[in-house]
mmCIF file of C-alpha atoms in Angstrom:
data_model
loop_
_atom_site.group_PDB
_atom_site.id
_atom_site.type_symbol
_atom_site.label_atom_id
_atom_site.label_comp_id
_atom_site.label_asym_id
_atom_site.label_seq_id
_atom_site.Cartn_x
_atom_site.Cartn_y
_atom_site.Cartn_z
ATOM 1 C CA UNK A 1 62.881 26.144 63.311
ATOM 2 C CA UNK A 2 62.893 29.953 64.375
ATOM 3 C CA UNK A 3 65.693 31.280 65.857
ATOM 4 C CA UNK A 4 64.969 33.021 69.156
ATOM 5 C CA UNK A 5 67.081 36.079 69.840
ATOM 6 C CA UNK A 6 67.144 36.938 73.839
ATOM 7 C CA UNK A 7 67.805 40.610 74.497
ATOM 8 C CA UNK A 8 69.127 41.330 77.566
ATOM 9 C CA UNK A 9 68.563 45.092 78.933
ATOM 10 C CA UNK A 10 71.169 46.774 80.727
ATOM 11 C CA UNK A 11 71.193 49.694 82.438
ATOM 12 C CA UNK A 12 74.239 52.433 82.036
ATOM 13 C CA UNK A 13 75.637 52.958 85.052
ATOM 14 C CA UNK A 14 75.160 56.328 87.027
ATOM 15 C CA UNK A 15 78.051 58.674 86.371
ATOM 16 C CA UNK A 16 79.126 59.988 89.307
ATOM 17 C CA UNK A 17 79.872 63.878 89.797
ATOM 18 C CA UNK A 18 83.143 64.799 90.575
ATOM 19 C CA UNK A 19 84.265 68.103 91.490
ATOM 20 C CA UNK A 20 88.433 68.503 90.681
ATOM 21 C CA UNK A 21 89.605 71.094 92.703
ATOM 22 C CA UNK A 22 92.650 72.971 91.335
ATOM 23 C CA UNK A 23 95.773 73.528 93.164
ATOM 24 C CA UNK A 24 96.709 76.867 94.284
ATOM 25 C CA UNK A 25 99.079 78.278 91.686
ATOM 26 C CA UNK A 26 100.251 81.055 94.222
ATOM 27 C CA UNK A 27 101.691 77.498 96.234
ATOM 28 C CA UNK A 28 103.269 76.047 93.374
ATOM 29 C CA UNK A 29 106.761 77.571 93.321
ATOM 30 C CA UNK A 30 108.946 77.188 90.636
ATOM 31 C CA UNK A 31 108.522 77.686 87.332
ATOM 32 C CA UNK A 32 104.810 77.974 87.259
ATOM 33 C CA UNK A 33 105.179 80.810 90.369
ATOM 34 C CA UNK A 34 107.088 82.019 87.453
ATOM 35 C CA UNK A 35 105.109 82.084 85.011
ATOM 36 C CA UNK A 36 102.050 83.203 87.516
ATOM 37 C CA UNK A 37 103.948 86.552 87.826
ATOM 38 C CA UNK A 38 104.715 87.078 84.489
ATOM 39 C CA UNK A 39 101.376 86.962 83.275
ATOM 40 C CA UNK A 40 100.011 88.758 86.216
ATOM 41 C CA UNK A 41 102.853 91.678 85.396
ATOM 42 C CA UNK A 42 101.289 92.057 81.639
ATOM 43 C CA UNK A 43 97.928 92.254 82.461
ATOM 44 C CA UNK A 44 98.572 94.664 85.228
ATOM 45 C CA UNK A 45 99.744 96.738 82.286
ATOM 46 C CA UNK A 46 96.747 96.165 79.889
ATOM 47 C CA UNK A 47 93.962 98.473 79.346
ATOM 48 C CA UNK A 48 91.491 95.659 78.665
ATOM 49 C CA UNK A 49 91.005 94.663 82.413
ATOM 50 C CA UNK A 50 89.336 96.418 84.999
ATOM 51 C CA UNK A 51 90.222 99.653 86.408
ATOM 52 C CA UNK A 52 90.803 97.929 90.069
ATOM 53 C CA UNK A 53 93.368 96.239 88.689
ATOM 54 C CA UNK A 54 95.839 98.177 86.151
ATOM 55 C CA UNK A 55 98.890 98.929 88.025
ATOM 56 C CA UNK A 56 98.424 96.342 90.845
ATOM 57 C CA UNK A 57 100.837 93.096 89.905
ATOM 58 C CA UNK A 58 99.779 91.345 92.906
ATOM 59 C CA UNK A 59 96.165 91.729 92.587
ATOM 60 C CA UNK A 60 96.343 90.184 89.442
ATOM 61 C CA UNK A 61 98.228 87.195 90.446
ATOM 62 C CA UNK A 62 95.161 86.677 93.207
ATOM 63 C CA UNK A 63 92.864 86.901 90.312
ATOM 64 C CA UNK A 64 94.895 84.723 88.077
ATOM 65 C CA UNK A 65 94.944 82.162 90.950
ATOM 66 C CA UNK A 66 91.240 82.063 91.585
ATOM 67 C CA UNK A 67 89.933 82.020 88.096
ATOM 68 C CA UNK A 68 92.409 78.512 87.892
ATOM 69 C CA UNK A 69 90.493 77.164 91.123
ATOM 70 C CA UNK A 70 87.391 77.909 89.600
ATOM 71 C CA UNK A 71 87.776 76.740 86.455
ATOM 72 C CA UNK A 72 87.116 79.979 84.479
ATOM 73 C CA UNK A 73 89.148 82.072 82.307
ATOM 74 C CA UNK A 74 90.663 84.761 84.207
ATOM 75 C CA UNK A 75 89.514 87.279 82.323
ATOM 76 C CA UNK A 76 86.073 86.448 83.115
ATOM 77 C CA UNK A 77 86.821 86.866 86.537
ATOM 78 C CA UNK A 78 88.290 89.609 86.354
ATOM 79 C CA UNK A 79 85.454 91.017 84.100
ATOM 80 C CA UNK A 80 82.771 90.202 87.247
ATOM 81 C CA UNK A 81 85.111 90.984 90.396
ATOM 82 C CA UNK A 82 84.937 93.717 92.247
ATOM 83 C CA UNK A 83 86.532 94.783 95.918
ATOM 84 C CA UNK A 84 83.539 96.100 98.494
ATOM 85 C CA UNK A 85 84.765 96.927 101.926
ATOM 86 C CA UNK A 86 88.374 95.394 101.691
ATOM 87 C CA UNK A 87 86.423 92.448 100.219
ATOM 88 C CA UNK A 88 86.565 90.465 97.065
ATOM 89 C CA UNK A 89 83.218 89.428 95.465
ATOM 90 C CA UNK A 90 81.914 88.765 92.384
ATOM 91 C CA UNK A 91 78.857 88.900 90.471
ATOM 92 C CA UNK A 92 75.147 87.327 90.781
ATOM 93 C CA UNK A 93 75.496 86.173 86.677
ATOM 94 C CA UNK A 94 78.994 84.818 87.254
ATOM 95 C CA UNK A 95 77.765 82.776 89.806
ATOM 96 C CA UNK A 96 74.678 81.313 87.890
ATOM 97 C CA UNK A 97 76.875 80.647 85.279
ATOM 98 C CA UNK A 98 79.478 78.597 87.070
ATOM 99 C CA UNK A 99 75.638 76.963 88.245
ATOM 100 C CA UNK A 100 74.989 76.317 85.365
ATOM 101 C CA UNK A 101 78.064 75.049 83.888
ATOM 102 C CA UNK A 102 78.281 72.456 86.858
ATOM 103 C CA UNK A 103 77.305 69.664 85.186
ATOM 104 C CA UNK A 104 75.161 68.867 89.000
ATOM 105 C CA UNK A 105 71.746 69.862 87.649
ATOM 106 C CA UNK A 106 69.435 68.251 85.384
ATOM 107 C CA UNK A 107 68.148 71.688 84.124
ATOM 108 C CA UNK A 108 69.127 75.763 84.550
ATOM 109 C CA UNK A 109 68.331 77.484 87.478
ATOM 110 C CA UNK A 110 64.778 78.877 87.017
ATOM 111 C CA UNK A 111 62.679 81.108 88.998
ATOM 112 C CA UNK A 112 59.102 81.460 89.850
ATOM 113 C CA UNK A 113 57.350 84.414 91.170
ATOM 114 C CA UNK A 114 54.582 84.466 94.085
ATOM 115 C CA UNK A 115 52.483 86.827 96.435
ATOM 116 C CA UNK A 116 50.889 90.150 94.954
ATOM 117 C CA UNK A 117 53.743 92.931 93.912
ATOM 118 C CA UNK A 118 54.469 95.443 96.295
ATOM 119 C CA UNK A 119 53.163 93.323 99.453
ATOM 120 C CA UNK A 120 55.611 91.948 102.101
ATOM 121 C CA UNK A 121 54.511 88.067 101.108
ATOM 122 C CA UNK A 122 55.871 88.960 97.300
ATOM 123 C CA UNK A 123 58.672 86.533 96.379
ATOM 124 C CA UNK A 124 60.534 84.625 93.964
ATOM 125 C CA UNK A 125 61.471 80.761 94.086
ATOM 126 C CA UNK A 126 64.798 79.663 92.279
ATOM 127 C CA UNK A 127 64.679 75.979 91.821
ATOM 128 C CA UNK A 128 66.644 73.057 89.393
ATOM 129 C CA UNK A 129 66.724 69.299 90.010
ATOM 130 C CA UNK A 130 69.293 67.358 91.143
ATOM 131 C CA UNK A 131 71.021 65.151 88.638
ATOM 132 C CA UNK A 132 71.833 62.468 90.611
ATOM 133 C CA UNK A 133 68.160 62.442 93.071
ATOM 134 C CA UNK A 134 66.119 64.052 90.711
ATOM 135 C CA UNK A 135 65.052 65.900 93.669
ATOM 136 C CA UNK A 136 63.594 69.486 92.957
ATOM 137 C CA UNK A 137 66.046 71.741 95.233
ATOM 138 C CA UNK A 138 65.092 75.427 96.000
ATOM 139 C CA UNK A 139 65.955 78.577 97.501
ATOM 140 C CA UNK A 140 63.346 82.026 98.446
ATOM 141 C CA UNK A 141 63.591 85.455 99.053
ATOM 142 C CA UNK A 142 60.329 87.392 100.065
ATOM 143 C CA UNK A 143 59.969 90.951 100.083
ATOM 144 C CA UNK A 144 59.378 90.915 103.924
ATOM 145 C CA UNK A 145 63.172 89.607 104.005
ATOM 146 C CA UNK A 146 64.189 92.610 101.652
ATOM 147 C CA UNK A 147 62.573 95.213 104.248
ATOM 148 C CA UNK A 148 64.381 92.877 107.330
ATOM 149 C CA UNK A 149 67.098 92.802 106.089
ATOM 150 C CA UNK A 150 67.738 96.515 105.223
ATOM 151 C CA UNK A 151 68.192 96.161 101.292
ATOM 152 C CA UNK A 152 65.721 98.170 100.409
ATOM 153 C CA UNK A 153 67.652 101.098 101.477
ATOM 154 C CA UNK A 154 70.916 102.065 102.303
ATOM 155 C CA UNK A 155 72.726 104.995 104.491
ATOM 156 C CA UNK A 156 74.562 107.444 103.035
ATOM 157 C CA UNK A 157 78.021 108.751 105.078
ATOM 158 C CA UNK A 158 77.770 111.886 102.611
ATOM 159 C CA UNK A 159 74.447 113.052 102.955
ATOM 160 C CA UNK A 160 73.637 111.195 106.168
ATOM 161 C CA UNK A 161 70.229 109.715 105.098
ATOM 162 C CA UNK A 162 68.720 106.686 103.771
ATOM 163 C CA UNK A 163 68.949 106.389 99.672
ATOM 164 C CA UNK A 164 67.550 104.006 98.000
ATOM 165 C CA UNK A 165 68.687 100.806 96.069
ATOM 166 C CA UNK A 166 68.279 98.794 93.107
ATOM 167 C CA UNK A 167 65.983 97.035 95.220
ATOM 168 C CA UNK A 168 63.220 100.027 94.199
ATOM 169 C CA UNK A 169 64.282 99.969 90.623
ATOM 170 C CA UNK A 170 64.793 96.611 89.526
ATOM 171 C CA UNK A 171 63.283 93.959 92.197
ATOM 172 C CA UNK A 172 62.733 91.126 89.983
ATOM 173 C CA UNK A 173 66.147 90.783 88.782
ATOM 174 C CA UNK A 174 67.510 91.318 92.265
ATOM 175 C CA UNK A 175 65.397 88.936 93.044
ATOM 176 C CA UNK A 176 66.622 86.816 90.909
ATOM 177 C CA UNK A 177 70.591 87.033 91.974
ATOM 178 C CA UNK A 178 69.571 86.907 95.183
ATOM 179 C CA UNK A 179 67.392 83.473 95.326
ATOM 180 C CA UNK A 180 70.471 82.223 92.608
ATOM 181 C CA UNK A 181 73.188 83.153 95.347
ATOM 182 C CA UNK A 182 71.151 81.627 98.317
ATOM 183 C CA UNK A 183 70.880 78.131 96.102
ATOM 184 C CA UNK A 184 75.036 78.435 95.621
ATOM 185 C CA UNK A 185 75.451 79.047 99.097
ATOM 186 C CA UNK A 186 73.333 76.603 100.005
ATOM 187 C CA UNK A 187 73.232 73.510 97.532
ATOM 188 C CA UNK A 188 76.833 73.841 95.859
ATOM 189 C CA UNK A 189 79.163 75.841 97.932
ATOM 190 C CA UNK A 190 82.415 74.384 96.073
ATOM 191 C CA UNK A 191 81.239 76.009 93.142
ATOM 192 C CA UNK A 192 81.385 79.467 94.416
ATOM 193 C CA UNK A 193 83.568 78.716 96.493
ATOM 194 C CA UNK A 194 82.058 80.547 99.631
ATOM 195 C CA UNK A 195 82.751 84.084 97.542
ATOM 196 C CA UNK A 196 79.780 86.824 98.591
ATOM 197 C CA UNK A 197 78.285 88.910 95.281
ATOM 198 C CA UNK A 198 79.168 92.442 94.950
ATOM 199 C CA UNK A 199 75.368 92.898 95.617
ATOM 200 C CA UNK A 200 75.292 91.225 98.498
ATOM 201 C CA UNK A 201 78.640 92.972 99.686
ATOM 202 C CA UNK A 202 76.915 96.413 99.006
ATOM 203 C CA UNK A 203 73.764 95.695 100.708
ATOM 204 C CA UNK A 204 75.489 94.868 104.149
ATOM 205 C CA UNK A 205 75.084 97.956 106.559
ATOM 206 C CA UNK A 206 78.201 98.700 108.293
ATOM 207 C CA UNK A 207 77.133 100.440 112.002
ATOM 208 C CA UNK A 208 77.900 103.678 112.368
ATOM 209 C CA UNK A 209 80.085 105.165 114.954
ATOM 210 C CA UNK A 210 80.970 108.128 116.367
ATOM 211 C CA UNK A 211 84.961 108.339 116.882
ATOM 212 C CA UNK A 212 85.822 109.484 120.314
ATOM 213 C CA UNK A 213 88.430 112.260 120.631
ATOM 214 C CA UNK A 214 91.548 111.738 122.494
ATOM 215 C CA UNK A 215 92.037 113.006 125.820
ATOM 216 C CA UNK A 216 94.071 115.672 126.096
ATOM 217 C CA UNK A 217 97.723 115.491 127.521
ATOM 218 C CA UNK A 218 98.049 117.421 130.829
ATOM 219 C CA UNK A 219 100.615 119.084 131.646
ATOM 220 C CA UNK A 220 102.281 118.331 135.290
ATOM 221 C CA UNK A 221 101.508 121.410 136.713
ATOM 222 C CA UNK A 222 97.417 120.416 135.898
ATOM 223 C CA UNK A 223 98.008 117.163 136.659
ATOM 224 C CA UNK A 224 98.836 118.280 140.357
ATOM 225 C CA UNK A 225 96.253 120.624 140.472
ATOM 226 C CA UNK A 226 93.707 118.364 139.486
ATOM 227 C CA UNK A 227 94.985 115.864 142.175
ATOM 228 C CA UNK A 228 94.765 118.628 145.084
ATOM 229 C CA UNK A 229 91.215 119.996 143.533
ATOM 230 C CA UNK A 230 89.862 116.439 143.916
ATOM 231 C CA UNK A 231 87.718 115.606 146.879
ATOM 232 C CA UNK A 232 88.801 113.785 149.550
ATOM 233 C CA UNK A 233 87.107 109.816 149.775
ATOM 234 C CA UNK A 234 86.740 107.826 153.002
ATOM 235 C CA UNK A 235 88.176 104.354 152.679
ATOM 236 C CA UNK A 236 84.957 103.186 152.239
ATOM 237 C CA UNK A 237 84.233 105.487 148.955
ATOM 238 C CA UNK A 238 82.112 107.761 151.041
ATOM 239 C CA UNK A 239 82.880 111.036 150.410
ATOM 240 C CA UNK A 240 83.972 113.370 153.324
ATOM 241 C CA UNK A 241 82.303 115.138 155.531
ATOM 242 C CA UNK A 242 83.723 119.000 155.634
ATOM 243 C CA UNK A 243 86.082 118.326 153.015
ATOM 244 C CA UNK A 244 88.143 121.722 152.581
ATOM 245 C CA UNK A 245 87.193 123.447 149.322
ATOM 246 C CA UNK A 246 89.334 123.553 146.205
ATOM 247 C CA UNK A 247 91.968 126.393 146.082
ATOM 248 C CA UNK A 248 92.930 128.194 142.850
ATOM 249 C CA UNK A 249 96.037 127.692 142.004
ATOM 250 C CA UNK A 250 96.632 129.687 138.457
ATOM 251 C CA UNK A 251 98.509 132.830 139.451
ATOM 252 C CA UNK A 252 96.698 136.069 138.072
ATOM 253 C CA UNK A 253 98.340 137.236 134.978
ATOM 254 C CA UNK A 254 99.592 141.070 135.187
ATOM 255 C CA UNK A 255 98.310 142.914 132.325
ATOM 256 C CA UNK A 256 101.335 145.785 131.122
ATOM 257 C CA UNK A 257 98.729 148.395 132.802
ATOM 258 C CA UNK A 258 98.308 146.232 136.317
ATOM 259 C CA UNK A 259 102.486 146.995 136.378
ATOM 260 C CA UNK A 260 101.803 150.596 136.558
ATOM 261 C CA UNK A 261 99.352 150.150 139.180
ATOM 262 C CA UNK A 262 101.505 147.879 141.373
ATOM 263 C CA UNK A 263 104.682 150.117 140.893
ATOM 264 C CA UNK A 264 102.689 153.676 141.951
ATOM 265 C CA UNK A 265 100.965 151.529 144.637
ATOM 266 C CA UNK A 266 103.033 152.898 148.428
ATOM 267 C CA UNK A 267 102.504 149.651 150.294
ATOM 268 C CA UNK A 268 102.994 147.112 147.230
ATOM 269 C CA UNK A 269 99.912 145.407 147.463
ATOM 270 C CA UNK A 270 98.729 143.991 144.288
ATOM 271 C CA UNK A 271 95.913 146.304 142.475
ATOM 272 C CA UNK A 272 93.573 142.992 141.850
ATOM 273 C CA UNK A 273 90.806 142.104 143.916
ATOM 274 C CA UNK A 274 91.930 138.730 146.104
ATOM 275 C CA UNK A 275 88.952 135.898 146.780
ATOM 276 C CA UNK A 276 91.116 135.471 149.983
ATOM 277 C CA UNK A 277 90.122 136.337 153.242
ATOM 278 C CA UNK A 278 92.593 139.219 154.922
ATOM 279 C CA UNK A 279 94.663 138.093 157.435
ATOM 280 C CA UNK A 280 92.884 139.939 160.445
ATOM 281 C CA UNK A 281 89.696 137.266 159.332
ATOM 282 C CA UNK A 282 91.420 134.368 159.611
ATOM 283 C CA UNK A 283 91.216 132.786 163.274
ATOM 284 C CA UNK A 284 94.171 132.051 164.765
ATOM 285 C CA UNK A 285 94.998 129.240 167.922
ATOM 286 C CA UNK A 286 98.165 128.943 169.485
ATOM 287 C CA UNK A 287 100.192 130.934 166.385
ATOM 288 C CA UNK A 288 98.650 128.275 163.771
ATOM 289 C CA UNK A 289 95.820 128.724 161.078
ATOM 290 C CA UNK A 290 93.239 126.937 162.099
ATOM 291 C CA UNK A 291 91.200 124.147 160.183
ATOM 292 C CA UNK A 292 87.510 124.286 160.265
ATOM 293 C CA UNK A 293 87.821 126.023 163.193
ATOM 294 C CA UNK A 294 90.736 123.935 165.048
ATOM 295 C CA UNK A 295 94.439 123.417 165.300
ATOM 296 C CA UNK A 296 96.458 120.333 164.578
ATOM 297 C CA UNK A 297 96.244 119.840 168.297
ATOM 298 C CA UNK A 298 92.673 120.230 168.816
ATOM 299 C CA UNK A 299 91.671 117.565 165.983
ATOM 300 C CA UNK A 300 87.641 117.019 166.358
ATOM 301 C CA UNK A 301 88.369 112.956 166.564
ATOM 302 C CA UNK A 302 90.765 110.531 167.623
ATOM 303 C CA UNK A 303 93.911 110.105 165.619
ATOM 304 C CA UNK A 304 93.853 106.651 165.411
ATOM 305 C CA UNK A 305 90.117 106.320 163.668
ATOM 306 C CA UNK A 306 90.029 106.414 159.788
ATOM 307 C CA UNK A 307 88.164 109.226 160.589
ATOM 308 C CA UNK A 308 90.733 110.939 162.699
ATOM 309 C CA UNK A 309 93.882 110.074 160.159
ATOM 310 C CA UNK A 310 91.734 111.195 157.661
ATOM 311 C CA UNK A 311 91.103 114.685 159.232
ATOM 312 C CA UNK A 312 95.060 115.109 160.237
ATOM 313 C CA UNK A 313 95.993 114.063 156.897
ATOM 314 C CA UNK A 314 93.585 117.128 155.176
ATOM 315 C CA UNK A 315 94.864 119.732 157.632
ATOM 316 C CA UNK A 316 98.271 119.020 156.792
ATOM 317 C CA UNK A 317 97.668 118.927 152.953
ATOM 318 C CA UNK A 318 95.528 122.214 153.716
ATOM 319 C CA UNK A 319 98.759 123.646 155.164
ATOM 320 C CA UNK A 320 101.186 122.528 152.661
ATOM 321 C CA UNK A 321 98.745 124.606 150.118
ATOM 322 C CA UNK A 322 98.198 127.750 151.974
ATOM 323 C CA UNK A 323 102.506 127.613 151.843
ATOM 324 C CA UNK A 324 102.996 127.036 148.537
ATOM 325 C CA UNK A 325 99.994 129.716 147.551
ATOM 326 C CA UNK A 326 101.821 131.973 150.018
ATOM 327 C CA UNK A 327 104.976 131.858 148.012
ATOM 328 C CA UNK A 328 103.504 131.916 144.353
ATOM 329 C CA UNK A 329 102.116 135.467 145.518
ATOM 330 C CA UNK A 330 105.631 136.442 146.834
ATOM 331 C CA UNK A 331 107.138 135.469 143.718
ATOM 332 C CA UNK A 332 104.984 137.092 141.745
ATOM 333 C CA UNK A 333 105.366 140.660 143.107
ATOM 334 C CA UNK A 334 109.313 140.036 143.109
ATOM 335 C CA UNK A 335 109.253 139.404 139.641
ATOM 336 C CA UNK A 336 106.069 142.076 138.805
ATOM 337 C CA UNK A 337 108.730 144.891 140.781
ATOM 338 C CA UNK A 338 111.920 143.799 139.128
ATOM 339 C CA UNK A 339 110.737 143.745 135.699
ATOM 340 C CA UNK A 340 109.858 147.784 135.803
#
């Protein structure tokens, strides 16, 4: 009699991935706040980490607090950080090594080259398979994309040019952290948590701009003038017919020579030529000076069209100039024959 030995096959169950996010240590409070700072305070005062951050307690409490979230030592974040633009990012290996070190992937990220070098269809292909699927999952760059994109060069504020990149001198390996950081972005964005690579950081082009200079402050004495030197505009933003031209109002400065002059002079006129018309040219009606060739009285339309208010309103403005241009000139020889 045999014995008869039934083996039963059973298959291991799939492990599913889990992803444990860490808490924020910056929210804990407490004693591990605590303990945050304290650490944070003696590596600020190390030598060993980077230059961006000896001396800066707080940025090394930010670092300390996003090496714990992703699971790294924070030294080896701190190693591959960098600030670009007010921006923290971190490096194209760090992030293929926290790929990597997922646990997501059946393999390590590879790549695969295609297209003939130096054409615009030349490319790479960075591909793994998915643990779980087994599905092949990839991500390309193409050198068409590099040119599109603007990484092949880059503009320089100092010399105001183009320069070029480590796109000329190394394109396979940017390549290569390129295509890596597209598959992060795309396929496992808790893993880098949505941080940008310094490279991709530098390669963004920030639009220059040309800063507009402040207007200048005027003064209420040009304020006024450039209010009376302004046209007059119909109601209907048309601008006026026979519209009086603009009167200088800057007074003539007297040079110490000009007081000589004016003092020798018999009749105290001033020894400057005058853009003003003498008083025998200008015609007169009824006692009044007249405007464009009538009185107050004798306005060309009737005062109660916009027309008509409009004229009236210019002759009296007209008037209230010639006065006040009248008595800067007075004022001016008072003070040029009193100062002797």
């Amino acid at each position: 009699m045999t014995d008869t030995t039934e083996i039963t096959k059973t298959e291991a169950p799939k492990q599913e991935i889990v992803i444990q996010r860490q808490e924020s240590l910056m929210m804990a409070g407490g004693e591990q706040f605590d303990q945050l700072q304290r650490t944070a305070r003696v590596l600020s005062e190390s030598a060993l980490v980077p230059q961006q951050y000896q001396g800066k307690l707080a940025d090394c409490m930010i670092a300390l607090d996003i090496a714990h979230r992703l699971g790294i030592n924070y030294l080896q974040y701190m190693q591959n950080s960098y600030v670009v633009h007010g921006r923290p990012g971190i490096e194209a290996k760090l992030v293929i090594a926290l790929i990597n070190n997922s646990g997501q992937f059946t393999n390590r990220l590879n790549w695969e080259f295609f297209g003939t070098p130096g054409s615009k269809d030349y490319g790479c292909t960075c591909y793994t398979y998915d643990k779980a699927t087994g599905e092949r999952l990839e991500s390309k760059c193409t050198m068409d994309m590099v040119h599109k994109e603007g990484w092949w060069t880059k503009y320089s504020k100092k010399t105001g040019q183009k320069e070029p990149t480590k796109w000329q001198t190394m394109t396979d390996q940017m390549f290569r952290y390129r295509t890596a950081t597209f598959f992060g972005r795309t396929y496992c964005p808790e893993i880098i948590m949505g941080f940008q690579t310094t490279d991709e950081l530098h390669d963004i082009v920030d639009a220059e701009f040309e800063e507009t200079p402040k207007a200048k402050q005027l003064s209420t004495a040009d304020q006024i003038k450039q209010r009376i030197l302004k046209p007059a505009i119909h109601d209907d933003d048309v601008p006026a017919k026979n519209a009086p031209e603009a009167i200088d109002l800057d007074p003539p400065t007297l040079e110490p020579e000009e007081f000589a002059q004016v003092e020798a002079s018999t009749d105290g006129s001033l020894p400057f030529e005058s853009d003003e018309p003498e008083p025998d040219e200008v015609p007169k009606h009824g006692g009044e000076a007249n405007f464009q060739g009538y009185t107050r009285k004798e306005c060309p339309f009737d005062g109660r069209s916009a027309e008509g208010k409009q004229w009236l309103k210019e002759w009296d403005e007209m008037q209230g100039k010639a006065a006040s241009i009248a008595g800067t000139e007075s004022d001016m020889i008072d003070d040029a024959m009193g100062g002797r």
